[in-house]
Amino acid sequence: MKISAFTKTYGGRTVLDMPETELEHGASYAVIGANGSGKSTLARILAGVEKPDGGKTVISGITVGYMPQKSYAFRMTVMRNLLVGANDEERARYLMRKLGIEHLASEPAHKLSGGETARMALARLLMRDRQLLIVDEPTAAMDMESVTLAERLLAEYREKTGCTLLLATHSLRQAERLTEKTLFFNFGKLVEFGPTQQIITQPSCEQTRRFIELYGS
């Protein structure tokens, strides 16, 4: 799965300079870096919701699912929100049960708490099988119990579908639990790319080492 090289500029400032990169089908990747490093911009461009400079397509020929950093809810019930993803009520109930929100099926989705909205948004995303799943800080609004449920479900989904997972996260522990390889960005540049355990425990670049020291506690 090849990602073509691209840049993204806002107001004359380059916020992301992505080299050509190859992702392995069925593998799992973490995207880490401080705020403003380009993680969310990368996620949006790969998902096709934002165009890079020049408007070219950087990834093609695959089905992509995307959960943005800020979860949203349509003004309808939780169940109907999930059925927007695919008209499969049995799958919807299964996903809600796995995420502990089945009791909210008939509730108006726009009145959920932040954590409940995030769980619903994740369930909605997983209503369809995708070849590439892009999730941007999917558990940031969840409590620890919900994080565990969400991570288990993501792992199960990967196993069942064989999808490639791209996880943008601030949590190095989550990167260790869910991913095999990691891309570290700093000020829009891809600084280091390699096995997750190696990058977290034995980074080869000084910028990566400083980031790990700051966020690894």
mmCIF file of C-alpha atoms in Angstrom:
data_model
loop_
_atom_site.group_PDB
_atom_site.id
_atom_site.type_symbol
_atom_site.label_atom_id
_atom_site.label_comp_id
_atom_site.label_asym_id
_atom_site.label_seq_id
_atom_site.Cartn_x
_atom_site.Cartn_y
_atom_site.Cartn_z
ATOM 1 C CA MET A 1 0.000 0.000 0.000
ATOM 2 C CA LYS A 2 1.963 2.980 -1.280
ATOM 3 C CA ILE A 3 1.469 6.538 -0.047
ATOM 4 C CA SER A 4 2.713 9.048 -2.608
ATOM 5 C CA ALA A 5 4.907 11.900 -1.391
ATOM 6 C CA PHE A 6 2.980 15.107 -0.683
ATOM 7 C CA THR A 7 3.003 18.368 1.229
ATOM 8 C CA LYS A 8 0.301 20.409 2.944
ATOM 9 C CA THR A 9 0.574 24.158 3.371
ATOM 10 C CA TYR A 10 -1.633 26.534 5.348
ATOM 11 C CA GLY A 11 -1.145 30.279 4.952
ATOM 12 C CA GLY A 12 2.270 29.837 3.389
ATOM 13 C CA ARG A 13 3.495 27.520 6.158
ATOM 14 C CA THR A 14 4.207 23.864 5.394
ATOM 15 C CA VAL A 15 2.551 21.848 8.156
ATOM 16 C CA LEU A 16 3.242 18.424 6.666
ATOM 17 C CA ASP A 17 5.980 17.175 4.350
ATOM 18 C CA MET A 18 5.334 13.484 3.770
ATOM 19 C CA PRO A 19 7.824 11.339 1.844
ATOM 20 C CA GLU A 20 6.737 8.383 -0.260
ATOM 21 C CA THR A 21 5.956 5.613 2.213
ATOM 22 C CA GLU A 22 4.975 1.975 1.923
ATOM 23 C CA LEU A 23 2.464 0.468 4.357
ATOM 24 C CA GLU A 24 2.128 -3.283 4.635
ATOM 25 C CA HIS A 25 -1.362 -4.684 4.068
ATOM 26 C CA GLY A 26 -2.826 -5.940 7.342
ATOM 27 C CA ALA A 27 -0.190 -4.304 9.539
ATOM 28 C CA SER A 28 -0.830 -1.797 12.324
ATOM 29 C CA TYR A 29 0.821 1.606 12.574
ATOM 30 C CA ALA A 30 0.931 4.299 15.236
ATOM 31 C CA VAL A 31 1.432 7.943 14.289
ATOM 32 C CA ILE A 32 2.959 9.830 17.210
ATOM 33 C CA GLY A 33 4.193 13.356 17.776
ATOM 34 C CA ALA A 34 3.435 16.480 19.769
ATOM 35 C CA ASN A 35 0.538 18.828 19.024
ATOM 36 C CA GLY A 36 1.110 20.485 15.668
ATOM 37 C CA SER A 37 3.383 17.725 14.404
ATOM 38 C CA GLY A 38 1.061 16.840 11.513
ATOM 39 C CA LYS A 39 -0.679 13.706 12.842
ATOM 40 C CA SER A 40 -4.242 14.864 12.246
ATOM 41 C CA THR A 41 -3.375 16.479 8.917
ATOM 42 C CA LEU A 42 -1.908 13.170 7.753
ATOM 43 C CA ALA A 43 -5.024 11.311 8.904
ATOM 44 C CA ARG A 44 -7.380 13.718 7.100
ATOM 45 C CA ILE A 45 -5.429 13.597 3.837
ATOM 46 C CA LEU A 46 -5.108 9.804 3.798
ATOM 47 C CA ALA A 47 -8.830 9.558 4.556
ATOM 48 C CA GLY A 48 -9.576 11.804 1.581
ATOM 49 C CA VAL A 49 -11.428 14.472 3.564
ATOM 50 C CA GLU A 50 -8.709 17.031 2.881
ATOM 51 C CA LYS A 51 -6.531 17.544 -0.188
ATOM 52 C CA PRO A 52 -2.747 17.905 -0.159
ATOM 53 C CA ASP A 53 -1.018 20.698 -2.060
ATOM 54 C CA GLY A 54 -1.742 20.234 -5.750
ATOM 55 C CA GLY A 55 -4.907 18.255 -5.010
ATOM 56 C CA LYS A 56 -3.445 14.927 -6.058
ATOM 57 C CA THR A 57 -4.614 11.569 -4.717
ATOM 58 C CA VAL A 58 -1.975 10.140 -2.377
ATOM 59 C CA ILE A 59 -3.538 6.721 -1.825
ATOM 60 C CA SER A 60 -5.968 4.891 -4.094
ATOM 61 C CA GLY A 61 -7.609 1.589 -4.907
ATOM 62 C CA ILE A 62 -8.621 0.694 -1.344
ATOM 63 C CA THR A 63 -11.594 1.218 0.952
ATOM 64 C CA VAL A 64 -10.872 3.619 3.809
ATOM 65 C CA GLY A 65 -12.666 4.218 7.108
ATOM 66 C CA TYR A 66 -11.900 7.319 9.186
ATOM 67 C CA MET A 67 -12.699 8.452 12.725
ATOM 68 C CA PRO A 68 -11.687 12.098 13.265
ATOM 69 C CA GLN A 69 -10.248 13.435 16.487
ATOM 70 C CA LYS A 70 -13.514 15.172 17.372
ATOM 71 C CA SER A 71 -16.334 12.628 17.390
ATOM 72 C CA TYR A 72 -19.683 13.752 16.038
ATOM 73 C CA ALA A 73 -23.269 12.549 16.251
ATOM 74 C CA PHE A 74 -26.139 12.931 13.822
ATOM 75 C CA ARG A 75 -29.362 14.253 15.369
ATOM 76 C CA MET A 76 -31.038 10.858 15.534
ATOM 77 C CA THR A 77 -30.936 7.866 17.848
ATOM 78 C CA VAL A 78 -27.727 6.020 18.590
ATOM 79 C CA MET A 79 -28.997 2.987 16.664
ATOM 80 C CA ARG A 80 -29.841 5.077 13.606
ATOM 81 C CA ASN A 81 -26.399 6.687 13.777
ATOM 82 C CA LEU A 82 -24.847 3.243 13.471
ATOM 83 C CA LEU A 83 -27.177 2.237 10.645
ATOM 84 C CA VAL A 84 -25.876 5.209 8.655
ATOM 85 C CA GLY A 85 -22.654 3.196 8.448
ATOM 86 C CA ALA A 86 -24.423 0.072 7.167
ATOM 87 C CA ASN A 87 -27.975 -1.239 7.381
ATOM 88 C CA ASP A 88 -27.141 -4.184 9.637
ATOM 89 C CA GLU A 89 -28.970 -4.030 12.964
ATOM 90 C CA GLU A 90 -27.446 -7.282 14.226
ATOM 91 C CA ARG A 91 -23.924 -5.948 13.706
ATOM 92 C CA ALA A 92 -24.915 -2.622 15.265
ATOM 93 C CA ARG A 93 -26.175 -4.310 18.427
ATOM 94 C CA TYR A 94 -23.057 -6.452 18.622
ATOM 95 C CA LEU A 95 -20.778 -3.407 18.392
ATOM 96 C CA MET A 96 -22.825 -1.443 20.927
ATOM 97 C CA ARG A 97 -22.701 -4.376 23.318
ATOM 98 C CA LYS A 98 -18.933 -4.710 22.941
ATOM 99 C CA LEU A 99 -18.537 -1.002 23.734
ATOM 100 C CA GLY A 100 -21.012 -0.940 26.610
ATOM 101 C CA ILE A 101 -23.562 1.365 24.963
ATOM 102 C CA GLU A 102 -26.330 -1.054 23.967
ATOM 103 C CA HIS A 103 -28.608 0.494 26.609
ATOM 104 C CA LEU A 104 -28.312 3.808 24.745
ATOM 105 C CA ALA A 105 -29.599 2.457 21.415
ATOM 106 C CA SER A 106 -32.840 4.474 21.503
ATOM 107 C CA GLU A 107 -31.338 7.626 23.035
ATOM 108 C CA PRO A 108 -30.816 10.825 20.998
ATOM 109 C CA ALA A 109 -27.167 10.649 19.992
ATOM 110 C CA HIS A 110 -26.538 14.402 20.154
ATOM 111 C CA LYS A 111 -27.277 14.331 23.906
ATOM 112 C CA LEU A 112 -24.613 11.759 24.783
ATOM 113 C CA SER A 113 -21.571 12.585 26.885
ATOM 114 C CA GLY A 114 -18.207 13.017 25.191
ATOM 115 C CA GLY A 115 -17.083 9.513 26.066
ATOM 116 C CA GLU A 116 -20.369 7.960 24.932
ATOM 117 C CA THR A 117 -20.195 9.883 21.657
ATOM 118 C CA ALA A 118 -16.681 8.563 21.050
ATOM 119 C CA ARG A 119 -17.805 4.982 21.656
ATOM 120 C CA MET A 120 -20.789 5.445 19.344
ATOM 121 C CA ALA A 121 -18.570 6.985 16.651
ATOM 122 C CA LEU A 122 -16.178 4.045 16.853
ATOM 123 C CA ALA A 123 -19.061 1.580 16.582
ATOM 124 C CA ARG A 124 -20.418 3.478 13.560
ATOM 125 C CA LEU A 125 -16.992 3.325 11.902
ATOM 126 C CA LEU A 126 -16.754 -0.435 12.415
ATOM 127 C CA MET A 127 -20.125 -1.118 10.790
ATOM 128 C CA ARG A 128 -18.332 -1.760 7.489
ATOM 129 C CA ASP A 129 -15.257 -3.797 6.608
ATOM 130 C CA ARG A 130 -12.438 -1.555 5.340
ATOM 131 C CA GLN A 131 -8.992 -2.217 3.949
ATOM 132 C CA LEU A 132 -7.513 0.809 5.730
ATOM 133 C CA LEU A 133 -8.828 2.040 9.081
ATOM 134 C CA ILE A 134 -7.651 5.497 10.200
ATOM 135 C CA VAL A 135 -8.467 6.542 13.762
ATOM 136 C CA ASP A 136 -7.333 9.869 15.211
ATOM 137 C CA GLU A 137 -7.102 9.817 19.017
ATOM 138 C CA PRO A 138 -10.150 7.507 19.147
ATOM 139 C CA THR A 139 -10.095 6.978 22.922
ATOM 140 C CA ALA A 140 -9.068 10.464 24.089
ATOM 141 C CA ALA A 141 -12.531 11.211 25.531
ATOM 142 C CA MET A 142 -13.033 7.763 27.095
ATOM 143 C CA ASP A 143 -12.501 6.565 30.654
ATOM 144 C CA MET A 144 -10.077 3.710 31.287
ATOM 145 C CA GLU A 145 -12.711 0.976 31.180
ATOM 146 C CA SER A 146 -14.011 2.265 27.845
ATOM 147 C CA VAL A 147 -10.460 2.524 26.483
ATOM 148 C CA THR A 148 -9.973 -1.168 27.221
ATOM 149 C CA LEU A 149 -13.244 -2.063 25.470
ATOM 150 C CA ALA A 150 -12.363 0.075 22.451
ATOM 151 C CA GLU A 151 -8.862 -1.357 22.118
ATOM 152 C CA ARG A 152 -10.162 -4.920 22.329
ATOM 153 C CA LEU A 153 -12.731 -4.186 19.637
ATOM 154 C CA LEU A 154 -10.175 -2.572 17.335
ATOM 155 C CA ALA A 155 -7.906 -5.601 17.717
ATOM 156 C CA GLU A 156 -10.826 -7.943 17.022
ATOM 157 C CA TYR A 157 -11.851 -5.932 13.951
ATOM 158 C CA ARG A 158 -8.302 -6.098 12.578
ATOM 159 C CA GLU A 159 -8.172 -9.844 13.102
ATOM 160 C CA LYS A 160 -11.533 -10.408 11.394
ATOM 161 C CA THR A 161 -11.069 -8.054 8.434
ATOM 162 C CA GLY A 162 -7.306 -8.151 7.878
ATOM 163 C CA CYS A 163 -7.328 -4.372 7.563
ATOM 164 C CA THR A 164 -4.379 -2.040 7.899
ATOM 165 C CA LEU A 165 -4.696 0.163 10.993
ATOM 166 C CA LEU A 166 -3.331 3.697 11.232
ATOM 167 C CA LEU A 167 -3.679 5.039 14.784
ATOM 168 C CA ALA A 168 -2.831 8.646 15.613
ATOM 169 C CA THR A 169 -2.254 8.803 19.361
ATOM 170 C CA HIS A 170 -0.538 10.673 22.172
ATOM 171 C CA SER A 171 -0.429 7.476 24.240
ATOM 172 C CA LEU A 172 2.787 5.533 23.822
ATOM 173 C CA ARG A 173 1.302 2.719 25.891
ATOM 174 C CA GLN A 174 -1.614 2.502 23.472
ATOM 175 C CA ALA A 175 0.805 2.450 20.550
ATOM 176 C CA GLU A 176 2.592 -0.482 22.200
ATOM 177 C CA ARG A 177 -0.655 -2.360 22.815
ATOM 178 C CA LEU A 178 -2.185 -1.900 19.371
ATOM 179 C CA THR A 179 0.537 -1.397 16.771
ATOM 180 C CA GLU A 180 3.540 -3.101 15.260
ATOM 181 C CA LYS A 181 5.208 -0.097 13.648
ATOM 182 C CA THR A 182 5.362 3.615 14.453
ATOM 183 C CA LEU A 183 5.837 6.835 12.515
ATOM 184 C CA PHE A 184 7.173 9.740 14.583
ATOM 185 C CA PHE A 185 6.521 13.255 13.274
ATOM 186 C CA ASN A 186 8.059 16.504 14.449
ATOM 187 C CA PHE A 187 7.003 19.877 13.007
ATOM 188 C CA GLY A 188 5.448 18.186 9.983
ATOM 189 C CA LYS A 189 8.448 16.009 9.143
ATOM 190 C CA LEU A 190 8.635 12.217 9.348
ATOM 191 C CA VAL A 191 11.629 11.832 11.660
ATOM 192 C CA GLU A 192 11.610 8.118 12.419
ATOM 193 C CA PHE A 193 9.739 5.059 11.132
ATOM 194 C CA GLY A 194 10.240 1.560 12.504
ATOM 195 C CA PRO A 195 9.034 -1.148 14.894
ATOM 196 C CA THR A 196 6.970 0.339 17.714
ATOM 197 C CA GLN A 197 8.941 -1.312 20.504
ATOM 198 C CA GLN A 198 12.230 -0.178 19.040
ATOM 199 C CA ILE A 199 11.136 3.431 18.604
ATOM 200 C CA ILE A 200 9.729 3.635 22.128
ATOM 201 C CA THR A 201 12.584 1.870 23.907
ATOM 202 C CA GLN A 202 15.584 2.569 21.661
ATOM 203 C CA PRO A 203 14.878 5.554 19.400
ATOM 204 C CA SER A 204 17.641 6.321 16.939
ATOM 205 C CA CYS A 205 16.964 10.072 16.622
ATOM 206 C CA GLU A 206 17.458 12.694 19.325
ATOM 207 C CA GLN A 207 14.110 14.334 18.535
ATOM 208 C CA THR A 208 12.346 11.014 19.037
ATOM 209 C CA ARG A 209 14.201 10.365 22.282
ATOM 210 C CA ARG A 210 13.146 13.736 23.719
ATOM 211 C CA PHE A 211 9.528 13.113 22.743
ATOM 212 C CA ILE A 212 9.549 9.641 24.332
ATOM 213 C CA GLU A 213 11.016 11.055 27.551
ATOM 214 C CA LEU A 214 8.323 13.732 27.677
ATOM 215 C CA TYR A 215 5.297 11.584 26.810
ATOM 216 C CA GLY A 216 6.394 8.169 28.022
ATOM 217 C CA SER A 217 5.608 8.642 31.699
#
